[in-house]
XYZ file of N, CA and C in Angstrom:
708
model
N -150.856 -43.165 132.982
C -151.361 -42.165 133.736
C -150.246 -42.167 134.896
N -150.388 -42.928 135.556
C -150.278 -43.105 136.668
C -148.325 -43.156 136.684
N -147.709 -43.725 135.792
C -146.334 -43.448 136.207
C -145.969 -41.918 135.715
N -146.801 -41.397 135.036
C -146.660 -39.962 134.875
C -146.391 -38.794 136.020
N -147.638 -39.402 136.661
C -147.908 -38.951 137.877
C -146.867 -38.937 138.868
N -146.174 -40.114 139.192
C -145.190 -40.535 139.730
C -143.547 -39.784 139.232
N -143.381 -39.794 137.762
C -142.532 -38.986 137.376
C -142.751 -37.429 137.576
N -143.450 -37.078 137.476
C -144.038 -35.663 138.004
C -143.228 -35.350 139.426
N -144.026 -36.288 140.538
C -143.807 -36.419 142.090
C -142.316 -36.352 141.963
N -141.509 -37.240 141.219
C -140.015 -37.412 141.544
C -139.456 -36.271 141.249
N -139.841 -35.295 139.993
C -139.065 -34.333 139.341
C -139.308 -33.109 140.634
N -140.536 -33.158 141.245
C -140.764 -32.122 142.260
C -139.721 -32.480 143.462
N -139.813 -33.396 143.505
C -138.926 -33.780 144.977
C -137.617 -33.397 144.505
N -137.054 -33.843 143.417
C -135.572 -33.441 143.250
C -135.298 -31.857 142.860
N -136.344 -31.255 142.677
C -135.943 -29.941 142.821
C -136.327 -29.209 144.029
N -136.931 -29.835 144.826
C -137.188 -29.083 146.270
C -135.806 -29.511 146.896
N -135.258 -30.641 147.202
C -134.284 -30.767 147.422
C -133.009 -30.150 146.867
N -132.904 -29.983 145.588
C -131.761 -29.245 145.054
C -131.727 -28.090 145.624
N -133.191 -27.291 146.099
C -133.179 -25.761 146.389
C -132.766 -25.763 147.748
N -133.258 -26.970 148.477
C -132.759 -26.696 150.158
C -131.317 -27.052 150.361
N -130.703 -27.624 149.322
C -129.055 -27.896 149.609
C -128.335 -27.002 148.313
N -128.662 -25.843 148.036
C -128.145 -25.209 147.070
C -127.160 -24.118 147.886
N -126.112 -24.141 147.928
C -124.816 -23.340 148.716
C -124.125 -22.468 147.828
N -124.809 -22.310 146.420
C -124.560 -20.959 145.635
C -124.571 -19.485 146.473
N -123.572 -18.960 146.557
C -123.587 -17.946 147.668
C -124.526 -16.613 147.040
N -125.468 -16.352 147.772
C -126.308 -15.041 147.802
C -126.654 -14.544 149.187
N -127.327 -12.858 148.737
C -127.345 -12.422 149.910
C -128.716 -11.628 149.606
N -129.093 -10.796 150.435
C -130.301 -9.812 150.327
C -130.219 -8.755 151.621
N -130.322 -7.605 151.148
C -131.071 -6.784 152.262
C -132.616 -7.040 153.042
N -132.729 -7.058 153.938
C -133.898 -7.428 154.296
C -134.639 -5.948 154.676
N -135.805 -6.391 154.490
C -137.146 -5.149 154.476
C -137.101 -5.232 156.065
N -138.003 -4.101 156.420
C -138.371 -3.857 157.737
C -139.056 -4.841 158.454
N -139.703 -5.227 157.594
C -141.120 -6.573 158.118
C -140.297 -8.091 158.402
N -139.202 -8.121 157.393
C -138.290 -9.446 157.422
C -137.370 -8.993 158.767
N -136.967 -7.992 159.040
C -135.873 -7.478 160.237
C -136.380 -7.897 161.217
N -137.813 -7.487 161.534
C -138.396 -7.539 162.965
C -139.134 -9.151 162.649
N -138.983 -9.847 161.915
C -139.710 -11.194 161.729
C -138.156 -12.266 162.543
N -137.281 -11.933 162.082
C -136.163 -12.696 162.432
C -135.427 -11.903 163.910
N -135.452 -10.870 164.011
C -134.815 -10.006 165.380
C -135.885 -9.600 165.998
N -136.559 -10.526 166.573
C -137.751 -10.165 167.405
C -137.289 -9.471 168.536
N -138.207 -9.224 169.403
C -137.892 -8.324 170.704
C -137.430 -9.283 171.619
N -137.804 -10.533 171.735
C -137.276 -11.610 172.582
C -135.884 -12.092 172.008
N -135.501 -12.184 170.943
C -134.173 -12.345 170.223
C -133.201 -11.381 170.481
N -133.491 -10.330 170.279
C -132.604 -8.944 170.682
C -132.591 -9.156 172.447
N -133.466 -8.730 172.633
C -133.121 -8.869 174.321
C -131.909 -10.118 175.161
N -132.418 -11.367 174.095
C -131.429 -12.586 174.446
C -130.012 -12.347 173.995
N -129.669 -11.389 173.072
C -128.498 -11.301 172.001
C -128.005 -9.736 172.862
N -128.786 -8.947 173.846
C -128.193 -7.685 173.880
C -128.236 -6.784 172.999
N -129.020 -6.869 171.691
C -129.143 -5.790 170.818
C -129.983 -4.654 171.358
N -129.270 -3.749 171.877
C -130.273 -2.929 172.659
C -130.379 -1.492 171.840
N -129.732 -1.376 170.546
C -129.853 -0.300 170.091
C -130.780 -0.721 168.746
N -131.660 0.805 168.165
C -132.150 0.053 167.333
C -131.494 -0.402 165.980
N -132.379 -1.380 165.271
C -131.490 -1.826 163.955
C -131.446 -0.797 162.683
N -130.401 -0.552 162.224
C -130.873 0.718 161.086
C -130.635 -0.323 159.720
N -130.053 -1.336 159.441
C -129.887 -1.930 158.437
C -129.881 -3.560 159.150
N -130.415 -4.659 158.211
C -129.939 -5.998 158.292
C -129.719 -6.670 156.988
N -129.364 -7.803 156.934
C -129.109 -8.285 155.904
C -129.464 -9.970 156.440
N -129.055 -10.869 155.195
C -129.091 -12.075 155.324
C -128.230 -12.628 154.224
N -127.594 -13.747 154.215
C -126.522 -14.358 153.311
C -126.485 -16.059 153.339
N -126.245 -16.379 152.378
C -126.206 -18.106 152.275
C -125.354 -18.566 151.637
N -124.012 -19.371 152.248
C -123.002 -19.607 151.518
C -123.038 -21.476 151.722
N -121.586 -21.745 151.210
C -121.615 -23.194 151.689
C -121.374 -23.645 153.145
N -121.342 -22.820 154.049
C -121.252 -22.784 155.238
C -122.349 -22.656 156.526
N -123.479 -22.224 155.799
C -124.605 -22.057 156.139
C -125.454 -20.745 155.769
N -126.307 -20.217 156.832
C -127.098 -19.243 156.348
C -127.181 -18.255 157.586
N -126.657 -17.020 157.172
C -126.361 -15.899 158.363
C -127.283 -14.551 158.244
N -127.540 -14.043 159.449
C -128.076 -12.783 159.874
C -127.246 -11.874 160.332
N -127.362 -10.566 159.427
C -126.319 -9.611 160.420
C -127.270 -8.627 160.239
N -126.921 -7.662 161.616
C -127.816 -6.283 161.871
C -126.590 -5.524 162.422
N -126.870 -4.653 161.463
C -126.108 -2.901 161.912
C -127.101 -1.960 162.401
N -126.632 -1.728 164.199
C -127.016 -1.111 164.920
C -126.615 0.242 165.508
N -127.247 0.966 165.627
C -126.642 2.566 166.085
C -127.459 2.916 167.198
N -126.777 3.597 167.937
C -127.368 4.239 169.425
C -128.344 5.265 169.079
N -128.809 5.953 168.118
C -129.705 6.925 167.754
C -129.871 8.034 169.239
N -128.564 8.493 169.459
C -128.840 9.441 170.775
C -129.571 10.422 170.796
N -129.452 11.420 169.832
C -130.461 12.583 169.521
C -130.063 12.988 168.022
N -130.969 14.383 168.030
C -130.904 14.530 166.559
C -130.576 16.145 166.432
N -129.387 16.496 165.750
C -128.966 17.551 165.761
C -129.866 19.015 164.801
N -129.011 20.093 164.692
C -129.677 20.956 164.123
C -130.320 20.641 162.350
N -129.577 20.056 162.119
C -129.931 19.630 160.557
C -131.105 18.449 160.220
N -131.373 18.177 161.591
C -132.244 16.914 161.615
C -131.819 15.658 161.492
N -130.552 15.640 161.639
C -129.890 13.878 161.299
C -129.849 13.535 162.733
N -130.001 11.991 162.820
C -129.846 11.614 163.859
C -128.449 11.475 164.086
N -128.096 11.406 165.341
C -126.779 11.349 165.696
C -126.056 10.211 166.800
N -125.271 9.558 166.373
C -124.808 8.180 167.085
C -123.578 8.403 167.870
N -123.351 8.052 168.844
C -122.609 8.250 169.738
C -121.821 6.523 169.650
N -122.272 5.575 169.357
C -121.883 4.228 169.614
C -123.035 3.510 168.310
N -121.775 2.358 167.908
C -122.726 1.602 167.043
C -122.284 0.019 167.600
N -123.154 -0.840 166.908
C -122.842 -2.645 167.233
C -123.350 -2.960 165.955
N -122.539 -4.111 165.389
C -123.227 -5.124 164.517
C -123.060 -6.533 165.049
N -123.882 -7.338 164.420
C -123.769 -8.800 164.890
C -123.986 -9.484 164.028
N -123.593 -10.697 163.892
C -123.373 -11.703 162.797
C -124.115 -13.066 163.413
N -124.643 -13.605 163.018
C -125.273 -14.992 163.367
C -125.645 -16.057 162.545
N -124.964 -17.303 162.731
C -125.284 -18.553 162.091
C -126.487 -18.866 162.404
N -127.415 -19.459 161.549
C -128.557 -19.904 161.530
C -128.632 -21.183 161.410
N -128.875 -22.370 162.018
C -129.308 -23.780 161.759
C -130.392 -24.146 162.382
N -131.247 -24.349 161.257
C -132.767 -24.845 161.877
C -133.238 -23.743 163.040
N -133.169 -24.194 164.271
C -133.838 -23.134 165.278
C -132.595 -22.928 166.135
N -131.535 -23.086 165.842
C -130.694 -22.539 166.955
C -129.404 -21.291 165.803
N -129.256 -20.538 166.595
C -129.029 -19.172 166.365
C -127.514 -18.726 167.329
N -126.446 -18.688 166.170
C -124.995 -19.093 166.903
C -124.427 -17.663 166.559
N -124.062 -16.431 167.557
C -123.377 -15.272 167.169
C -122.270 -15.876 166.833
N -121.507 -15.377 165.467
C -120.058 -15.447 165.047
C -119.222 -14.344 165.021
N -119.653 -13.231 165.044
C -118.752 -11.878 165.570
C -119.835 -10.889 165.853
N -118.925 -9.991 166.279
C -119.682 -8.549 166.898
C -118.889 -7.281 166.614
N -119.361 -6.356 166.166
C -118.572 -4.960 166.255
C -119.033 -4.173 167.300
N -118.093 -3.425 168.219
C -118.895 -2.134 168.998
C -117.420 -1.441 168.885
N -118.118 -0.093 168.354
C -117.044 1.260 168.523
C -118.128 2.246 168.694
N -117.116 3.352 168.875
C -118.126 4.811 169.538
C -117.089 5.837 168.790
N -117.981 7.126 168.736
C -116.891 8.061 168.390
C -116.076 8.495 169.520
N -115.098 9.267 169.093
C -113.961 9.764 170.136
C -114.796 10.836 170.882
N -114.585 10.325 172.280
C -115.256 11.232 173.797
C -114.909 12.514 173.631
N -115.894 13.495 174.167
C -115.342 14.780 174.230
C -114.297 15.169 175.286
N -113.393 15.476 174.992
C -111.991 16.162 175.998
C -112.187 17.223 176.570
N -112.619 17.444 177.721
C -112.343 19.202 178.641
C -113.627 19.629 177.686
N -114.745 19.374 177.509
C -115.982 19.756 176.773
C -115.684 19.989 175.250
N -114.398 19.780 174.748
C -114.304 19.775 173.173
C -114.686 18.853 172.468
N -115.559 18.837 171.512
C -115.761 17.649 170.572
C -114.987 17.437 169.514
N -114.381 16.396 169.403
C -113.596 16.328 168.188
C -114.774 15.493 167.388
N -115.624 14.583 167.772
C -116.338 13.828 166.508
C -117.804 14.221 167.143
N -118.708 14.271 165.886
C -119.945 14.777 166.657
C -120.721 13.399 166.536
N -120.552 12.065 165.530
C -121.251 11.143 165.371
C -120.618 9.967 164.739
N -121.075 8.851 164.813
C -120.466 7.573 164.287
C -121.687 6.951 163.717
N -121.347 6.331 162.210
C -122.367 5.482 161.765
C -122.013 4.734 160.620
N -122.944 3.449 160.145
C -122.432 2.610 159.182
C -122.882 3.268 158.127
N -121.618 2.941 156.921
C -121.887 3.597 155.991
C -122.217 2.310 155.041
N -123.422 2.503 154.461
C -124.127 0.797 154.070
C -123.685 1.100 152.473
N -123.456 2.268 151.990
C -122.742 2.436 150.468
C -121.823 1.661 150.309
N -121.028 1.470 151.146
C -120.045 0.402 151.218
C -119.846 -1.017 151.821
N -120.905 -1.562 152.210
C -121.411 -2.682 153.137
C -121.767 -3.470 151.862
N -121.049 -4.713 152.022
C -121.594 -5.892 150.991
C -121.271 -7.131 151.472
N -121.970 -8.066 150.846
C -121.407 -9.708 151.152
C -121.854 -10.239 149.914
N -120.633 -10.437 149.351
C -120.420 -11.363 148.193
C -118.996 -12.000 148.666
N -119.131 -13.007 147.399
C -118.186 -14.133 147.283
C -117.130 -13.342 146.478
N -116.248 -13.030 147.125
C -115.373 -12.239 146.123
C -114.133 -12.905 145.844
N -113.583 -14.162 146.195
C -112.371 -14.801 145.369
C -112.969 -16.044 145.233
N -114.374 -16.485 144.727
C -115.215 -17.865 144.039
C -114.518 -18.668 144.982
N -114.468 -18.813 146.498
C -114.264 -19.878 146.859
C -115.801 -20.662 147.477
N -116.783 -20.205 147.627
C -118.139 -20.530 147.840
C -118.432 -20.189 149.033
N -117.702 -19.017 149.625
C -117.950 -18.327 151.041
C -118.043 -17.024 150.989
N -119.113 -16.485 151.496
C -119.201 -14.916 151.421
C -118.134 -14.157 152.297
N -117.620 -13.052 151.568
C -116.858 -12.263 152.241
C -117.468 -11.020 152.521
N -117.684 -10.912 153.875
C -118.539 -9.684 154.643
C -117.426 -8.617 154.829
N -118.192 -7.675 153.979
C -117.301 -6.460 154.346
C -118.184 -5.133 155.145
N -117.666 -4.679 156.117
C -118.649 -3.528 156.745
C -117.749 -2.560 156.989
N -118.334 -1.135 156.449
C -117.506 -0.171 156.422
C -118.485 0.895 157.509
N -117.810 1.939 158.253
C -118.258 2.657 159.003
C -117.251 3.873 159.489
N -117.962 5.444 160.001
C -117.110 6.160 160.136
C -117.484 7.093 160.962
N -117.168 8.290 160.815
C -117.466 9.355 161.714
C -117.500 10.524 161.257
N -118.054 11.769 161.623
C -117.800 13.330 161.306
C -117.042 13.900 162.385
N -116.157 14.530 162.100
C -115.115 15.342 162.967
C -115.958 16.709 162.993
N -114.777 17.581 163.196
C -115.528 19.210 163.144
C -115.714 19.592 161.754
N -115.176 19.028 160.909
C -115.050 19.603 159.588
C -116.024 18.351 158.742
N -116.830 17.647 159.445
C -117.299 16.789 158.749
C -116.317 15.469 158.354
N -116.778 15.394 156.860
C -115.836 13.870 156.546
C -114.624 14.163 156.894
N -113.774 15.597 156.122
C -112.566 15.999 155.992
C -112.037 15.708 157.244
N -112.435 15.339 158.488
C -111.050 15.216 159.635
C -111.923 13.921 160.151
N -113.084 13.176 159.982
C -113.428 12.314 160.402
C -112.527 11.091 160.358
N -113.157 9.683 160.819
C -112.290 8.796 160.677
C -113.180 7.717 159.603
N -112.440 6.530 159.186
C -113.417 5.781 158.572
C -112.560 4.110 158.786
N -113.683 3.277 158.622
C -113.036 1.944 159.154
C -113.580 0.926 158.591
N -112.703 0.185 157.506
C -113.098 -1.026 156.744
C -112.681 -2.356 157.420
N -113.944 -3.294 157.735
C -113.428 -4.428 158.383
C -113.785 -5.392 157.127
N -112.948 -6.510 157.092
C -113.454 -7.484 155.697
C -113.007 -8.816 156.867
N -114.129 -9.573 156.636
C -114.090 -11.102 157.482
C -113.806 -12.085 156.957
N -112.955 -13.090 156.432
C -112.747 -13.842 155.588
C -112.423 -15.254 156.350
N -113.027 -15.940 156.189
C -112.967 -17.176 156.658
C -112.775 -17.202 158.254
N -113.765 -16.115 159.511
C -114.041 -16.120 160.115
C -112.854 -15.127 161.066
N -112.181 -14.974 160.146
C -110.594 -13.779 160.765
C -111.152 -12.385 160.145
N -110.977 -11.318 161.061
C -111.160 -9.821 160.776
C -109.925 -9.021 160.518
N -110.139 -8.472 159.453
C -108.782 -7.910 159.108
C -109.678 -6.507 158.712
N -108.914 -5.393 159.477
C -109.123 -4.166 159.223
C -108.160 -3.098 158.613
N -108.903 -2.116 158.047
C -108.123 -1.015 157.806
C -108.682 0.422 158.530
N -107.936 0.870 159.189
C -108.186 2.245 160.208
C -107.461 3.339 159.535
N -108.467 4.413 158.992
C -108.059 5.452 158.277
C -108.575 6.761 159.385
N -107.660 8.161 159.406
C -107.990 9.342 160.086
C -107.908 9.796 159.009
N -108.883 10.749 158.609
C -108.957 11.756 157.619
C -108.281 13.234 157.788
N -108.028 14.261 157.431
C -107.477 15.307 157.887
C -107.175 16.277 157.007
N -107.606 17.655 157.456
C -107.585 18.775 156.851
C -106.309 18.845 156.208
N -105.097 18.732 156.968
C -104.089 19.277 156.480
C -103.549 17.764 156.002
N -101.976 17.675 155.208
C -101.585 16.343 154.554
C -101.061 15.759 155.871
N -100.258 16.274 156.966
C -99.866 15.532 157.943
C -100.816 15.077 158.914
N -102.059 15.368 158.781
C -103.301 14.561 159.701
C -103.600 13.450 158.917
N -103.217 13.163 157.825
C -104.004 11.928 157.232
C -103.194 10.540 157.477
N -103.725 9.685 158.061
C -102.979 8.381 158.257
C -103.612 6.831 158.509
N -103.586 6.054 157.539
C -103.791 4.549 157.229
C -103.011 3.598 158.054
N -103.913 2.972 158.794
C -103.281 1.593 159.386
C -104.269 0.573 158.504
N -103.235 -0.501 158.091
C -103.359 -1.567 157.481
C -102.827 -2.656 158.183
N -104.155 -3.620 158.660
C -103.272 -4.969 159.008
C -102.646 -5.534 158.208
N -101.667 -6.334 158.865
C -100.573 -6.744 157.963
C -101.313 -8.132 157.241
N -102.404 -8.601 158.193
C -102.907 -9.845 157.476
C -103.751 -9.478 156.198
N -103.802 -8.243 156.065
C -104.574 -7.947 155.101
C -103.957 -8.264 153.576
N -102.422 -8.352 153.882
C -101.781 -8.659 152.342
C -101.468 -10.297 152.452
N -101.952 -11.408 153.134
C -102.275 -12.621 153.272
C -103.582 -12.815 152.467
N -104.710 -11.968 152.506
C -106.046 -11.767 151.783
C -105.827 -12.392 150.154
N -106.218 -13.244 149.477
C -106.573 -13.791 148.200
C -106.491 -12.180 147.190
N -105.892 -12.125 146.288
C -105.675 -11.140 145.247
C -107.166 -10.145 144.761
N -108.082 -11.140 144.926
C -109.365 -10.734 144.463
C -109.954 -9.771 145.448
N -109.748 -10.256 146.793
C -110.486 -9.589 147.821
C -109.176 -8.051 148.021
N -108.330 -8.213 148.005
C -107.157 -6.883 147.746
C -107.665 -6.045 146.888
N -107.995 -6.393 145.584
C -108.190 -5.446 144.405
C -108.947 -4.765 145.024
N -110.389 -5.617 145.447
C -111.686 -5.143 145.671
C -111.791 -4.268 146.698
N -110.920 -4.306 147.656
C -110.754 -3.215 148.701
C -110.142 -1.920 148.054
N -109.184 -2.076 147.503
C -108.572 -0.860 146.743
C -109.532 -0.170 146.287
N -110.447 -0.741 145.169
C -111.558 -0.124 144.462
C -112.384 0.521 145.522
N -112.733 -0.342 146.469
C -113.756 0.594 147.355
C -113.222 1.518 147.708
N -111.592 1.822 148.085
C -111.135 2.696 148.366
C -110.964 3.964 147.792
N -110.626 3.696 146.509
C -110.739 4.513 145.531
C -112.210 5.222 145.352
N -113.706 4.543 145.324
C -114.764 4.948 145.312
C -114.842 6.215 146.734
N -114.415 5.840 147.612
C -114.703 6.758 149.083
C -113.876 8.074 148.562
N -112.953 7.846 148.114
C -112.128 8.980 147.631
C -112.738 10.023 147.029
N -113.458 9.680 145.570
C -114.408 10.054 144.372
C -115.471 10.811 145.132
N -115.971 9.905 146.079
C -117.240 10.620 146.940
C -116.705 11.402 148.004
N -115.847 11.617 148.364
C -115.420 12.523 149.202
C -115.539 12.402 150.325
N -115.324 10.947 150.862
C -115.782 10.264 151.946
C -114.192 9.942 152.714
N -113.360 9.988 151.796
C -111.853 9.772 152.488
C -110.978 10.358 151.644
N -109.923 10.947 152.608
C -108.954 11.670 151.736
C -107.755 10.968 152.444
N -107.058 9.842 151.480
C -105.878 8.979 152.042
C -104.587 9.973 151.584
N -103.570 9.518 152.427
C -102.229 10.614 152.065
C -101.996 9.586 150.566
N -100.786 10.448 150.331
C -100.536 10.857 148.972
C -99.731 9.280 148.476
N -100.180 8.820 147.283
C -99.822 7.393 146.886
C -99.927 6.406 147.837
N -101.140 6.759 148.549
C -101.323 5.174 149.224
C -101.556 3.918 148.716
N -101.839 3.728 147.271
C -102.172 2.899 146.566
C -100.951 2.350 146.391
N -100.252 2.824 145.935
C -98.927 2.550 145.442
C -98.054 1.798 146.899
N -98.028 2.525 147.851
C -97.643 1.819 148.947
C -98.574 0.887 149.812
N -99.493 0.430 149.555
C -99.944 -0.885 149.600
C -99.706 -1.608 148.804
N -99.340 -1.647 147.309
C -98.825 -2.609 146.619
C -97.236 -3.017 147.026
N -96.768 -2.209 148.179
C -95.436 -2.289 148.498
C -95.705 -3.097 150.074
N -96.969 -3.568 150.325
C -97.531 -3.877 151.478
C -97.164 -2.953 152.700
N -97.264 -1.492 153.055
C -97.110 -0.888 153.690
C -98.381 -0.697 154.976
N -97.722 -0.815 155.930
C -98.720 -1.226 157.261
C -98.982 -0.113 157.922
N -98.150 1.119 157.815
C -98.346 2.420 158.192
C -98.343 3.548 157.028
N -99.316 4.256 156.926
C -99.277 4.650 155.815
C -99.603 6.411 155.985
N -98.776 7.471 155.748
C -98.846 8.902 155.741
C -98.142 9.965 154.920
N -98.090 11.259 155.091
C -97.530 12.085 154.416
C -96.509 12.330 155.175
N -96.054 12.046 156.262
C -94.568 11.936 157.135
C -93.531 11.693 156.576
């Protein structure tokens, strides 16, 4: 009986150790309670997180455990009762025991009014497209953050930005929607074409979803031009 108990304890210990050292990439969206538990008022003050946290995530891979906060300024509410943001910020923290180290931060804002004329009304995170997955199966999560703006014609002339974080490197695709063909412009960081093929393919599929959902109007034949590694894409 004593031997059985010892074996059971050893098995339990082995399972516990395995769970603690599991490096299989995983991620989840935090609940409101989980968000408040990690991003306490003290933590937010220390790390200058001054805007309300709209959405938070945690992910784990072979490099460690991370927490991400997407925050928006929530400046006012429009006549449609939608929250209007002039600025947004995102934060990524690597957590090791009781130490939290900021790995990266995003700061952006809507185009300022010019001579009283409003070109963009709001900016916000498009969480429908944000994700935290290991896209190239190298044991590391590849965060994708997407956000955009509303222009005078809503999505039709707003902007969109896709940010990919690959092994600490930020790679961006910046896009300007437009009602007219010649107003649509897409800028692709040259480093995008150095990313693993799986990630490039995934981003192109994400862009197709944005088009299907009428959140983006990319220039004609943009996919074919990206296949040729174009960095500046337009209809001109």
